[in-house]
C-alpha atoms as an extended CHARMM CRD file, in Angstrom:
* protein
*
       262  EXT
         1         1  MET       CA              0.3640000000       -0.0510000000       -0.0500000000  PROA      1               0.0000000000
         2         2  ASN       CA              1.4500000000        3.3800000000       -0.8030000000  PROA      2               0.0000000000
         3         3  PRO       CA              2.5580000000        5.8060000000        2.3840000000  PROA      3               0.0000000000
         4         4  ASP       CA              0.6180000000        8.5280000000        1.2190000000  PROA      4               0.0000000000
         5         5  LEU       CA             -2.7040000000        6.6220000000        0.8870000000  PROA      5               0.0000000000
         6         6  ARG       CA             -3.0940000000        6.5740000000        4.6940000000  PROA      6               0.0000000000
         7         7  ALA       CA             -2.1990000000       10.3410000000        4.7150000000  PROA      7               0.0000000000
         8         8  PRO       CA             -4.2110000000       12.4520000000        7.6270000000  PROA      8               0.0000000000
         9         9  GLY       CA             -7.5270000000       13.5640000000        6.7450000000  PROA      9               0.0000000000
        10        10  HSD       CA             -7.8800000000       10.6190000000        4.5800000000  PROA      10              0.0000000000
        11        11  GLY       CA             -8.0560000000        8.0740000000        7.2230000000  PROA      11              0.0000000000
        12        12  TRP       CA            -11.6740000000        8.9140000000        8.4390000000  PROA      12              0.0000000000
        13        13  VAL       CA            -13.0820000000        8.7220000000        5.4230000000  PROA      13              0.0000000000
        14        14  ARG       CA            -11.7890000000        5.0630000000        5.0250000000  PROA      14              0.0000000000
        15        15  ALA       CA            -12.3150000000        4.4230000000        8.7150000000  PROA      15              0.0000000000
        16        16  ALA       CA            -16.0790000000        5.0880000000        8.3140000000  PROA      16              0.0000000000
        17        17  LEU       CA            -16.7450000000        3.2170000000        5.0820000000  PROA      17              0.0000000000
        18        18  ARG       CA            -15.2210000000        0.2580000000        6.4010000000  PROA      18              0.0000000000
        19        19  LEU       CA            -17.2450000000        0.6780000000        9.6950000000  PROA      19              0.0000000000
        20        20  GLY       CA            -19.7740000000        0.6170000000        7.2940000000  PROA      20              0.0000000000
        21        21  VAL       CA            -18.8680000000       -2.7360000000        5.2730000000  PROA      21              0.0000000000
        22        22  LEU       CA            -19.0320000000       -4.6740000000        8.8870000000  PROA      22              0.0000000000
        23        23  ALA       CA            -22.1000000000       -3.1680000000       10.1380000000  PROA      23              0.0000000000
        24        24  LEU       CA            -23.6340000000       -4.2620000000        7.0620000000  PROA      24              0.0000000000
        25        25  SER       CA            -22.7410000000       -7.9030000000        7.4450000000  PROA      25              0.0000000000
        26        26  ALA       CA            -23.4760000000       -7.3890000000       11.3570000000  PROA      26              0.0000000000
        27        27  THR       CA            -27.1010000000       -6.7420000000       10.2530000000  PROA      27              0.0000000000
        28        28  VAL       CA            -27.1290000000       -9.9550000000        8.1600000000  PROA      28              0.0000000000
        29        29  ALA       CA            -25.7490000000      -12.2370000000       11.1140000000  PROA      29              0.0000000000
        30        30  THR       CA            -27.7790000000      -10.5590000000       13.6990000000  PROA      30              0.0000000000
        31        31  ALA       CA            -30.4320000000      -13.2240000000       12.9930000000  PROA      31              0.0000000000
        32        32  ALA       CA            -28.6020000000      -15.9720000000       13.3990000000  PROA      32              0.0000000000
        33        33  THR       CA            -26.5530000000      -14.7380000000       16.4740000000  PROA      33              0.0000000000
        34        34  ALA       CA            -29.2540000000      -13.3540000000       18.8260000000  PROA      34              0.0000000000
        35        35  GLN       CA            -29.4780000000      -16.8720000000       20.4610000000  PROA      35              0.0000000000
        36        36  SER       CA            -26.3680000000      -16.8660000000       21.7010000000  PROA      36              0.0000000000
        37        37  VAL       CA            -26.4200000000      -13.4430000000       23.4760000000  PROA      37              0.0000000000
        38        38  ALA       CA            -25.7010000000      -13.7760000000       27.1350000000  PROA      38              0.0000000000
        39        39  PRO       CA            -28.7090000000      -12.1540000000       29.4710000000  PROA      39              0.0000000000
        40        40  PRO       CA            -27.9300000000       -8.5550000000       30.8630000000  PROA      40              0.0000000000
        41        41  GLY       CA            -26.2940000000       -8.3540000000       34.1910000000  PROA      41              0.0000000000
        42        42  LEU       CA            -24.4260000000       -5.1190000000       35.8640000000  PROA      42              0.0000000000
        43        43  PRO       CA            -21.6670000000       -4.5140000000       35.6730000000  PROA      43              0.0000000000
        44        44  LEU       CA            -21.7070000000       -5.7990000000       31.5800000000  PROA      44              0.0000000000
        45        45  ILE       CA            -18.6620000000       -6.0150000000       29.7430000000  PROA      45              0.0000000000
        46        46  ILE       CA            -18.5990000000       -7.2050000000       26.4000000000  PROA      46              0.0000000000
        47        47  GLY       CA            -16.7800000000       -7.0020000000       23.0140000000  PROA      47              0.0000000000
        48        48  GLN       CA            -13.3260000000       -8.1210000000       24.4390000000  PROA      48              0.0000000000
        49        49  GLY       CA            -11.2240000000       -9.0100000000       21.3420000000  PROA      49              0.0000000000
        50        50  ALA       CA             -8.0760000000      -10.1220000000       20.7500000000  PROA      50              0.0000000000
        51        51  GLY       CA             -6.7000000000       -7.1620000000       21.4390000000  PROA      51              0.0000000000
        52        52  GLY       CA             -7.5830000000       -6.9840000000       25.1280000000  PROA      52              0.0000000000
        53        53  THR       CA             -9.7850000000       -3.5850000000       24.1720000000  PROA      53              0.0000000000
        54        54  SER       CA            -13.0280000000       -4.3830000000       26.1940000000  PROA      54              0.0000000000
        55        55  PHE       CA            -16.0740000000       -2.0200000000       26.1530000000  PROA      55              0.0000000000
        56        56  SER       CA            -19.2830000000       -1.7680000000       28.3520000000  PROA      56              0.0000000000
        57        57  VAL       CA            -22.6450000000       -1.8750000000       27.1820000000  PROA      57              0.0000000000
        58        58  PRO       CA            -24.0530000000        1.8570000000       26.7150000000  PROA      58              0.0000000000
        59        59  ILE       CA            -20.3570000000        2.1820000000       24.5450000000  PROA      59              0.0000000000
        60        60  GLN       CA            -21.3110000000       -0.4600000000       22.4500000000  PROA      60              0.0000000000
        61        61  THR       CA            -24.8290000000        0.7690000000       22.2050000000  PROA      61              0.0000000000
        62        62  LEU       CA            -23.1570000000        4.2050000000       21.1740000000  PROA      62              0.0000000000
        63        63  LEU       CA            -20.6890000000        2.2350000000       18.6880000000  PROA      63              0.0000000000
        64        64  PHE       CA            -23.6200000000        0.0010000000       17.1880000000  PROA      64              0.0000000000
        65        65  PHE       CA            -26.3060000000        2.9590000000       16.3620000000  PROA      65              0.0000000000
        66        66  THR       CA            -23.1840000000        4.8540000000       15.0390000000  PROA      66              0.0000000000
        67        67  ALA       CA            -22.3660000000        1.9970000000       12.3990000000  PROA      67              0.0000000000
        68        68  LEU       CA            -26.2670000000        1.7340000000       12.0930000000  PROA      68              0.0000000000
        69        69  SER       CA            -26.1010000000        5.2760000000       10.7860000000  PROA      69              0.0000000000
        70        70  PHE       CA            -23.7300000000        4.1840000000        7.6600000000  PROA      70              0.0000000000
        71        71  LEU       CA            -25.8790000000        1.5080000000        6.6240000000  PROA      71              0.0000000000
        72        72  PRO       CA            -28.0340000000        3.4430000000        4.4730000000  PROA      72              0.0000000000
        73        73  ALA       CA            -25.0110000000        4.5350000000        2.4200000000  PROA      73              0.0000000000
        74        74  VAL       CA            -23.2830000000        1.2370000000        2.2160000000  PROA      74              0.0000000000
        75        75  LEU       CA            -26.6010000000       -0.4350000000        1.2630000000  PROA      75              0.0000000000
        76        76  LEU       CA            -27.0750000000        2.0800000000       -1.7430000000  PROA      76              0.0000000000
        77        77  MET       CA            -23.4180000000        3.1030000000       -3.0160000000  PROA      77              0.0000000000
        78        78  MET       CA            -21.6750000000       -0.1860000000       -2.4020000000  PROA      78              0.0000000000
        79        79  THR       CA            -24.2900000000       -2.8540000000       -3.1850000000  PROA      79              0.0000000000
        80        80  ALA       CA            -25.7630000000       -3.8720000000       -6.7350000000  PROA      80              0.0000000000
        81        81  PHE       CA            -29.0730000000       -1.8620000000       -5.0070000000  PROA      81              0.0000000000
        82        82  ILE       CA            -28.3430000000        0.9850000000       -7.4860000000  PROA      82              0.0000000000
        83        83  ARG       CA            -28.1430000000       -0.4340000000      -10.8360000000  PROA      83              0.0000000000
        84        84  ILE       CA            -31.6570000000       -2.8190000000       -9.6970000000  PROA      84              0.0000000000
        85        85  VAL       CA            -33.3180000000        0.6840000000       -8.5880000000  PROA      85              0.0000000000
        86        86  ILE       CA            -32.5930000000        2.6280000000      -11.6110000000  PROA      86              0.0000000000
        87        87  VAL       CA            -33.6770000000       -0.1400000000      -14.4040000000  PROA      87              0.0000000000
        88        88  LEU       CA            -36.9910000000       -0.8230000000      -12.4140000000  PROA      88              0.0000000000
        89        89  SER       CA            -37.6780000000        2.8610000000      -11.9760000000  PROA      89              0.0000000000
        90        90  LEU       CA            -36.8100000000        3.0320000000      -16.1090000000  PROA      90              0.0000000000
        91        91  LEU       CA            -39.0680000000       -0.1130000000      -16.6650000000  PROA      91              0.0000000000
        92        92  ARG       CA            -42.3890000000        1.7670000000      -15.1670000000  PROA      92              0.0000000000
        93        93  GLN       CA            -41.2080000000        4.8270000000      -17.4220000000  PROA      93              0.0000000000
        94        94  ALA       CA            -41.0930000000        2.9140000000      -20.2410000000  PROA      94              0.0000000000
        95        95  LEU       CA            -44.1420000000        1.3570000000      -19.9290000000  PROA      95              0.0000000000
        96        96  GLY       CA            -46.1240000000        4.3610000000      -18.9770000000  PROA      96              0.0000000000
        97        97  THR       CA            -48.1300000000        3.8930000000      -15.6410000000  PROA      97              0.0000000000
        98        98  GLN       CA            -47.5270000000        6.6250000000      -13.7490000000  PROA      98              0.0000000000
        99        99  ALA       CA            -47.5640000000        5.2000000000      -10.3260000000  PROA      99              0.0000000000
       100       100  SER       CA            -47.6170000000        1.1370000000      -10.8350000000  PROA      100             0.0000000000
       101       101  PRO       CA            -45.7250000000       -0.7300000000       -9.4260000000  PROA      101             0.0000000000
       102       102  PRO       CA            -45.8130000000        1.8760000000       -6.5320000000  PROA      102             0.0000000000
       103       103  ASN       CA            -42.3550000000        2.7280000000       -5.0370000000  PROA      103             0.0000000000
       104       104  GLN       CA            -42.8260000000        0.7950000000       -2.4860000000  PROA      104             0.0000000000
       105       105  VAL       CA            -43.0260000000       -2.4150000000       -4.2850000000  PROA      105             0.0000000000
       106       106  ILE       CA            -39.6170000000       -1.0790000000       -6.2720000000  PROA      106             0.0000000000
       107       107  VAL       CA            -37.8840000000       -0.0440000000       -3.4340000000  PROA      107             0.0000000000
       108       108  GLY       CA            -38.4190000000       -3.5860000000       -1.5550000000  PROA      108             0.0000000000
       109       109  LEU       CA            -38.1660000000       -5.5760000000       -4.7650000000  PROA      109             0.0000000000
       110       110  SER       CA            -35.0680000000       -4.2130000000       -5.0260000000  PROA      110             0.0000000000
       111       111  LEU       CA            -33.4700000000       -4.7100000000       -1.4690000000  PROA      111             0.0000000000
       112       112  PHE       CA            -34.3310000000       -8.4620000000       -1.8810000000  PROA      112             0.0000000000
       113       113  LEU       CA            -32.8140000000       -8.7530000000       -5.3070000000  PROA      113             0.0000000000
       114       114  THR       CA            -29.4900000000       -6.6800000000       -3.6050000000  PROA      114             0.0000000000
       115       115  LEU       CA            -29.6280000000       -9.2510000000       -1.1790000000  PROA      115             0.0000000000
       116       116  PHE       CA            -30.0540000000      -12.1550000000       -3.2720000000  PROA      116             0.0000000000
       117       117  VAL       CA            -26.9330000000      -10.7660000000       -5.7060000000  PROA      117             0.0000000000
       118       118  MET       CA            -25.0510000000       -9.9970000000       -2.3660000000  PROA      118             0.0000000000
       119       119  GLY       CA            -25.8330000000      -12.8200000000       -1.0480000000  PROA      119             0.0000000000
       120       120  PRO       CA            -22.1590000000      -14.7770000000       -1.8510000000  PROA      120             0.0000000000
       121       121  THR       CA            -19.9710000000      -11.6090000000       -1.0990000000  PROA      121             0.0000000000
       122       122  LEU       CA            -22.0430000000      -11.0800000000        2.5850000000  PROA      122             0.0000000000
       123       123  ASP       CA            -21.6860000000      -14.8630000000        3.7870000000  PROA      123             0.0000000000
       124       124  ARG       CA            -18.0870000000      -14.2810000000        3.0470000000  PROA      124             0.0000000000
       125       125  VAL       CA            -17.7270000000      -11.0440000000        5.4680000000  PROA      125             0.0000000000
       126       126  TYR       CA            -19.8670000000      -13.0940000000        7.3220000000  PROA      126             0.0000000000
       127       127  GLU       CA            -17.4660000000      -15.9830000000        7.4990000000  PROA      127             0.0000000000
       128       128  THR       CA            -14.3000000000      -14.1640000000        7.9770000000  PROA      128             0.0000000000
       129       129  ALA       CA            -14.6010000000      -10.9960000000        9.5260000000  PROA      129             0.0000000000
       130       130  TYR       CA            -17.7560000000      -11.0080000000       11.8310000000  PROA      130             0.0000000000
       131       131  LYS       CA            -17.9720000000      -14.5570000000       13.2070000000  PROA      131             0.0000000000
       132       132  PRO       CA            -14.3040000000      -14.2920000000       14.0360000000  PROA      132             0.0000000000
       133       133  TYR       CA            -14.7080000000      -11.5270000000       15.6150000000  PROA      133             0.0000000000
       134       134  THR       CA            -18.1750000000      -12.3020000000       18.0230000000  PROA      134             0.0000000000
       135       135  GLU       CA            -15.7360000000      -15.3080000000       18.8460000000  PROA      135             0.0000000000
       136       136  ASN       CA            -13.2200000000      -13.2860000000       20.6380000000  PROA      136             0.0000000000
       137       137  ALA       CA            -10.7490000000      -14.6160000000       17.7560000000  PROA      137             0.0000000000
       138       138  ILE       CA             -9.4560000000      -11.4380000000       15.6990000000  PROA      138             0.0000000000
       139       139  SER       CA             -9.4190000000       -7.6690000000       16.9850000000  PROA      139             0.0000000000
       140       140  PHE       CA            -12.2330000000       -5.4460000000       16.1290000000  PROA      140             0.0000000000
       141       141  GLU       CA             -9.5910000000       -3.6130000000       13.5530000000  PROA      141             0.0000000000
       142       142  GLU       CA             -8.5880000000       -6.8330000000       12.1570000000  PROA      142             0.0000000000
       143       143  ALA       CA            -12.3260000000       -7.6940000000       11.2480000000  PROA      143             0.0000000000
       144       144  LEU       CA            -13.0740000000       -4.5520000000        9.0110000000  PROA      144             0.0000000000
       145       145  ASP       CA             -9.4420000000       -5.4600000000        7.2150000000  PROA      145             0.0000000000
       146       146  ARG       CA            -11.2700000000       -8.7370000000        6.2520000000  PROA      146             0.0000000000
       147       147  GLY       CA            -14.8470000000       -7.2960000000        5.7670000000  PROA      147             0.0000000000
       148       148  GLU       CA            -13.5210000000       -4.8090000000        3.4420000000  PROA      148             0.0000000000
       149       149  ILE       CA            -11.5520000000       -7.4160000000        1.4500000000  PROA      149             0.0000000000
       150       150  PRO       CA            -14.8460000000       -9.0400000000       -0.1710000000  PROA      150             0.0000000000
       151       151  ILE       CA            -16.3110000000       -5.6750000000       -0.8210000000  PROA      151             0.0000000000
       152       152  ARG       CA            -14.1650000000       -4.1180000000       -2.6090000000  PROA      152             0.0000000000
       153       153  GLU       CA            -13.5490000000       -7.7210000000       -4.5550000000  PROA      153             0.0000000000
       154       154  PHE       CA            -17.7220000000       -7.0830000000       -5.4410000000  PROA      154             0.0000000000
       155       155  MET       CA            -16.7910000000       -3.1280000000       -6.8530000000  PROA      155             0.0000000000
       156       156  LYS       CA            -13.9870000000       -4.4150000000       -8.6110000000  PROA      156             0.0000000000
       157       157  ALA       CA            -15.3210000000       -6.6730000000      -10.7460000000  PROA      157             0.0000000000
       158       158  GLN       CA            -18.3860000000       -3.9290000000      -11.5970000000  PROA      158             0.0000000000
       159       159  THR       CA            -15.8670000000       -0.9120000000      -12.0700000000  PROA      159             0.0000000000
       160       160  ARG       CA            -14.5060000000        0.3020000000      -15.4210000000  PROA      160             0.0000000000
       161       161  GLN       CA            -11.4020000000        1.0100000000      -15.5850000000  PROA      161             0.0000000000
       162       162  ALA       CA            -11.9270000000        4.4100000000      -17.0830000000  PROA      162             0.0000000000
       163       163  ASP       CA            -14.3740000000        5.8380000000      -14.2260000000  PROA      163             0.0000000000
       164       164  PHE       CA            -11.4030000000        4.1480000000      -11.7630000000  PROA      164             0.0000000000
       165       165  GLU       CA             -8.4990000000        6.2800000000      -13.7210000000  PROA      165             0.0000000000
       166       166  LEU       CA            -10.8270000000        9.4680000000      -13.4250000000  PROA      166             0.0000000000
       167       167  PHE       CA            -11.1050000000        9.4120000000       -9.7950000000  PROA      167             0.0000000000
       168       168  ALA       CA             -7.3550000000        8.4730000000       -8.7820000000  PROA      168             0.0000000000
       169       169  ARG       CA             -6.4650000000       11.1420000000      -11.3130000000  PROA      169             0.0000000000
       170       170  LEU       CA             -8.7440000000       13.4370000000       -9.5310000000  PROA      170             0.0000000000
       171       171  ALA       CA             -7.4010000000       11.9090000000       -5.8270000000  PROA      171             0.0000000000
       172       172  ASN       CA             -3.6720000000       12.7120000000       -7.2190000000  PROA      172             0.0000000000
       173       173  LEU       CA             -2.7660000000        9.3640000000       -6.6960000000  PROA      173             0.0000000000
       174       174  GLU       CA              0.2390000000        7.5890000000       -7.6540000000  PROA      174             0.0000000000
       175       175  PRO       CA              0.6340000000        5.9510000000      -11.0710000000  PROA      175             0.0000000000
       176       176  ASP       CA              1.4770000000        2.9840000000       -9.9910000000  PROA      176             0.0000000000
       177       177  VAL       CA             -1.8000000000        2.7850000000       -7.8530000000  PROA      177             0.0000000000
       178       178  THR       CA             -4.4420000000       -0.2480000000       -8.5780000000  PROA      178             0.0000000000
       179       179  VAL       CA             -8.0880000000       -0.9090000000       -8.2860000000  PROA      179             0.0000000000
       180       180  ASP       CA             -6.8160000000       -3.1630000000       -5.5520000000  PROA      180             0.0000000000
       181       181  THR       CA             -4.6760000000       -0.7930000000       -3.6680000000  PROA      181             0.0000000000
       182       182  ALA       CA             -6.3870000000        2.2460000000       -3.7640000000  PROA      182             0.0000000000
       183       183  PRO       CA             -8.6240000000        3.8240000000       -1.1930000000  PROA      183             0.0000000000
       184       184  LEU       CA            -12.4360000000        3.3480000000       -0.3690000000  PROA      184             0.0000000000
       185       185  ARG       CA            -12.9280000000        6.9260000000       -1.3090000000  PROA      185             0.0000000000
       186       186  VAL       CA            -11.9690000000        6.3890000000       -4.6470000000  PROA      186             0.0000000000
       187       187  LEU       CA            -13.0890000000        3.2810000000       -5.2190000000  PROA      187             0.0000000000
       188       188  VAL       CA            -16.4580000000        3.5470000000       -4.0660000000  PROA      188             0.0000000000
       189       189  PRO       CA            -17.4000000000        6.8530000000       -6.5750000000  PROA      189             0.0000000000
       190       190  ALA       CA            -15.8830000000        5.0670000000       -9.6020000000  PROA      190             0.0000000000
       191       191  PHE       CA            -17.9890000000        2.1670000000       -9.2370000000  PROA      191             0.0000000000
       192       192  VAL       CA            -21.4370000000        4.3330000000       -8.2980000000  PROA      192             0.0000000000
       193       193  ILE       CA            -20.8400000000        6.1800000000      -11.7460000000  PROA      193             0.0000000000
       194       194  SER       CA            -19.9340000000        2.4790000000      -13.3820000000  PROA      194             0.0000000000
       195       195  GLU       CA            -23.1720000000        1.1130000000      -12.3080000000  PROA      195             0.0000000000
       196       196  LEU       CA            -24.8340000000        4.2120000000      -13.6800000000  PROA      196             0.0000000000
       197       197  LYS       CA            -23.6420000000        3.9670000000      -16.9380000000  PROA      197             0.0000000000
       198       198  THR       CA            -24.5750000000        0.0260000000      -16.8640000000  PROA      198             0.0000000000
       199       199  ALA       CA            -28.4430000000        0.4490000000      -15.3630000000  PROA      199             0.0000000000
       200       200  PHE       CA            -28.9010000000        3.3760000000      -18.0760000000  PROA      200             0.0000000000
       201       201  MET       CA            -27.6330000000        1.3580000000      -20.8500000000  PROA      201             0.0000000000
       202       202  ILE       CA            -29.8580000000       -1.4510000000      -19.7390000000  PROA      202             0.0000000000
       203       203  GLY       CA            -32.4880000000        0.9630000000      -19.6560000000  PROA      203             0.0000000000
       204       204  PHE       CA            -32.0960000000        2.2840000000      -22.7130000000  PROA      204             0.0000000000
       205       205  MET       CA            -32.7260000000       -1.4960000000      -24.5440000000  PROA      205             0.0000000000
       206       206  ILE       CA            -35.7120000000       -1.5050000000      -22.4730000000  PROA      206             0.0000000000
       207       207  PHE       CA            -36.7810000000        1.5860000000      -23.5490000000  PROA      207             0.0000000000
       208       208  ILE       CA            -36.2440000000        0.2620000000      -27.8520000000  PROA      208             0.0000000000
       209       209  PRO       CA            -39.6250000000       -2.0570000000      -27.9670000000  PROA      209             0.0000000000
       210       210  PHE       CA            -41.9070000000        0.1920000000      -26.0150000000  PROA      210             0.0000000000
       211       211  LEU       CA            -40.9380000000        3.5530000000      -28.1980000000  PROA      211             0.0000000000
       212       212  VAL       CA            -41.8490000000        1.6980000000      -31.1840000000  PROA      212             0.0000000000
       213       213  ILE       CA            -45.6150000000        0.7180000000      -30.0080000000  PROA      213             0.0000000000
       214       214  ASP       CA            -45.5880000000        4.4800000000      -28.8190000000  PROA      214             0.0000000000
       215       215  ILE       CA            -44.8660000000        5.8520000000      -32.4750000000  PROA      215             0.0000000000
       216       216  ILE       CA            -46.8740000000        3.0930000000      -34.2060000000  PROA      216             0.0000000000
       217       217  VAL       CA            -50.3360000000        3.9540000000      -32.2050000000  PROA      217             0.0000000000
       218       218  ALA       CA            -49.2420000000        7.9880000000      -32.6290000000  PROA      218             0.0000000000
       219       219  SER       CA            -49.1010000000        7.7460000000      -35.9260000000  PROA      219             0.0000000000
       220       220  ILE       CA            -52.2140000000        5.8120000000      -36.4300000000  PROA      220             0.0000000000
       221       221  LEU       CA            -54.1880000000        8.1970000000      -34.7770000000  PROA      221             0.0000000000
       222       222  MET       CA            -52.8140000000       10.8250000000      -36.3370000000  PROA      222             0.0000000000
       223       223  SER       CA            -53.4800000000        9.2750000000      -39.5830000000  PROA      223             0.0000000000
       224       224  LEU       CA            -57.1060000000        8.6530000000      -38.0550000000  PROA      224             0.0000000000
       225       225  GLY       CA            -57.4010000000       12.4430000000      -37.3500000000  PROA      225             0.0000000000
       226       226  MET       CA            -57.9310000000       11.3740000000      -33.6610000000  PROA      226             0.0000000000
       227       227  MET       CA            -55.8470000000       14.3600000000      -32.1130000000  PROA      227             0.0000000000
       228       228  MET       CA            -58.2310000000       14.6720000000      -29.0920000000  PROA      228             0.0000000000
       229       229  LEU       CA            -57.1780000000       11.2330000000      -27.6150000000  PROA      229             0.0000000000
       230       230  SER       CA            -53.9080000000       10.5280000000      -26.5230000000  PROA      230             0.0000000000
       231       231  PRO       CA            -51.7850000000        8.3640000000      -27.6400000000  PROA      231             0.0000000000
       232       232  VAL       CA            -50.0520000000        6.9340000000      -24.2320000000  PROA      232             0.0000000000
       233       233  LEU       CA            -53.4560000000        5.8390000000      -23.1950000000  PROA      233             0.0000000000
       234       234  VAL       CA            -54.2000000000        3.7640000000      -26.2880000000  PROA      234             0.0000000000
       235       235  ALA       CA            -50.8190000000        2.5530000000      -26.0630000000  PROA      235             0.0000000000
       236       236  LEU       CA            -50.4040000000        1.6430000000      -22.7400000000  PROA      236             0.0000000000
       237       237  PRO       CA            -52.6380000000       -1.8950000000      -22.9940000000  PROA      237             0.0000000000
       238       238  PHE       CA            -50.7390000000       -3.1110000000      -25.9860000000  PROA      238             0.0000000000
       239       239  LYS       CA            -47.6180000000       -2.2290000000      -23.8940000000  PROA      239             0.0000000000
       240       240  LEU       CA            -48.4670000000       -4.5910000000      -20.8650000000  PROA      240             0.0000000000
       241       241  MET       CA            -50.0560000000       -7.2520000000      -23.9260000000  PROA      241             0.0000000000
       242       242  LEU       CA            -45.9500000000       -7.2820000000      -24.9000000000  PROA      242             0.0000000000
       243       243  PHE       CA            -44.4440000000       -7.0440000000      -21.3510000000  PROA      243             0.0000000000
       244       244  VAL       CA            -46.4420000000       -9.8590000000      -20.0050000000  PROA      244             0.0000000000
       245       245  LEU       CA            -46.6930000000      -12.3890000000      -23.8300000000  PROA      245             0.0000000000
       246       246  ALA       CA            -42.6300000000      -11.9980000000      -23.4470000000  PROA      246             0.0000000000
       247       247  ASP       CA            -42.4930000000      -12.8920000000      -19.5240000000  PROA      247             0.0000000000
       248       248  GLY       CA            -41.3020000000       -9.2380000000      -19.4730000000  PROA      248             0.0000000000
       249       249  TRP       CA            -40.4620000000       -9.7340000000      -15.4770000000  PROA      249             0.0000000000
       250       250  ASN       CA            -38.8060000000      -13.3960000000      -15.7410000000  PROA      250             0.0000000000
       251       251  LEU       CA            -35.9240000000      -11.8200000000      -18.6500000000  PROA      251             0.0000000000
       252       252  LEU       CA            -35.4930000000       -8.6310000000      -16.8600000000  PROA      252             0.0000000000
       253       253  ILE       CA            -34.8580000000      -10.0220000000      -13.8220000000  PROA      253             0.0000000000
       254       254  GLY       CA            -33.0950000000      -12.2920000000      -14.6760000000  PROA      254             0.0000000000
       255       255  SER       CA            -30.8670000000      -10.8540000000      -16.9850000000  PROA      255             0.0000000000
       256       256  LEU       CA            -30.0970000000       -8.3080000000      -13.8910000000  PROA      256             0.0000000000
       257       257  ALA       CA            -29.2920000000      -11.2380000000      -11.9080000000  PROA      257             0.0000000000
       258       258  ALA       CA            -26.6000000000      -12.4490000000      -14.5330000000  PROA      258             0.0000000000
       259       259  SER       CA            -24.9010000000       -8.8800000000      -15.0570000000  PROA      259             0.0000000000
       260       260  PHE       CA            -23.6210000000       -9.4630000000      -11.7710000000  PROA      260             0.0000000000
       261       261  SER       CA            -21.7960000000      -12.5460000000      -12.5410000000  PROA      261             0.0000000000
       262       262  THR       CA            -17.7260000000      -11.8600000000      -12.9450000000  PROA      262             0.0000000000
């Protein structure tokens, strides 16, 4: 690792992002480890790691809720959620339906698809970082280092080289710095804009067949002199019929999940 990457002023960014990574894995593993929590007592000192550092319950509560505040940023910017929710939103616009499916359905489906796509990555974070830490086999700092590796590998696989070079140049990194050694403050925004580009490319392909239907319906209505009849209203049933007959949900969701294969 280049020593410049650990310069003061950027360490807190790196620590915050890594803390969010571990918080995400801890949230997923909470249900599996809830049965092993000891009954409360006073005084209660838990969380002792390999380094001998202990935290009382109030301090652990404070640290937990601090890490929990990073979960939205981790979920939105370091997982497959960006691509999925944008593609589903563009699909709704292409169909021409104003509020169907509603936002709650789109966001909920995006969340579950994100968990499905990120399942292997989160399992690695749990097995290599969170589980050893709860067993007091490793320190908290080492758990952060281990938990960062699977998330970094996932983002690396989805990040375009041109996008990474852009932020590496803006951050004034050394020429020999690669995606593997770059700080998260450079890798995360590069991953985000790569995901945005990919989502818009998929959305463009989704729009084409529905746009053709809109053009055909508008041309027919214009030739018939039906100026007051909305082409969108007439084209909507044909769009829905085309999407259902083509088994659109199966094709779209399957293609989205397959697009993250490496």
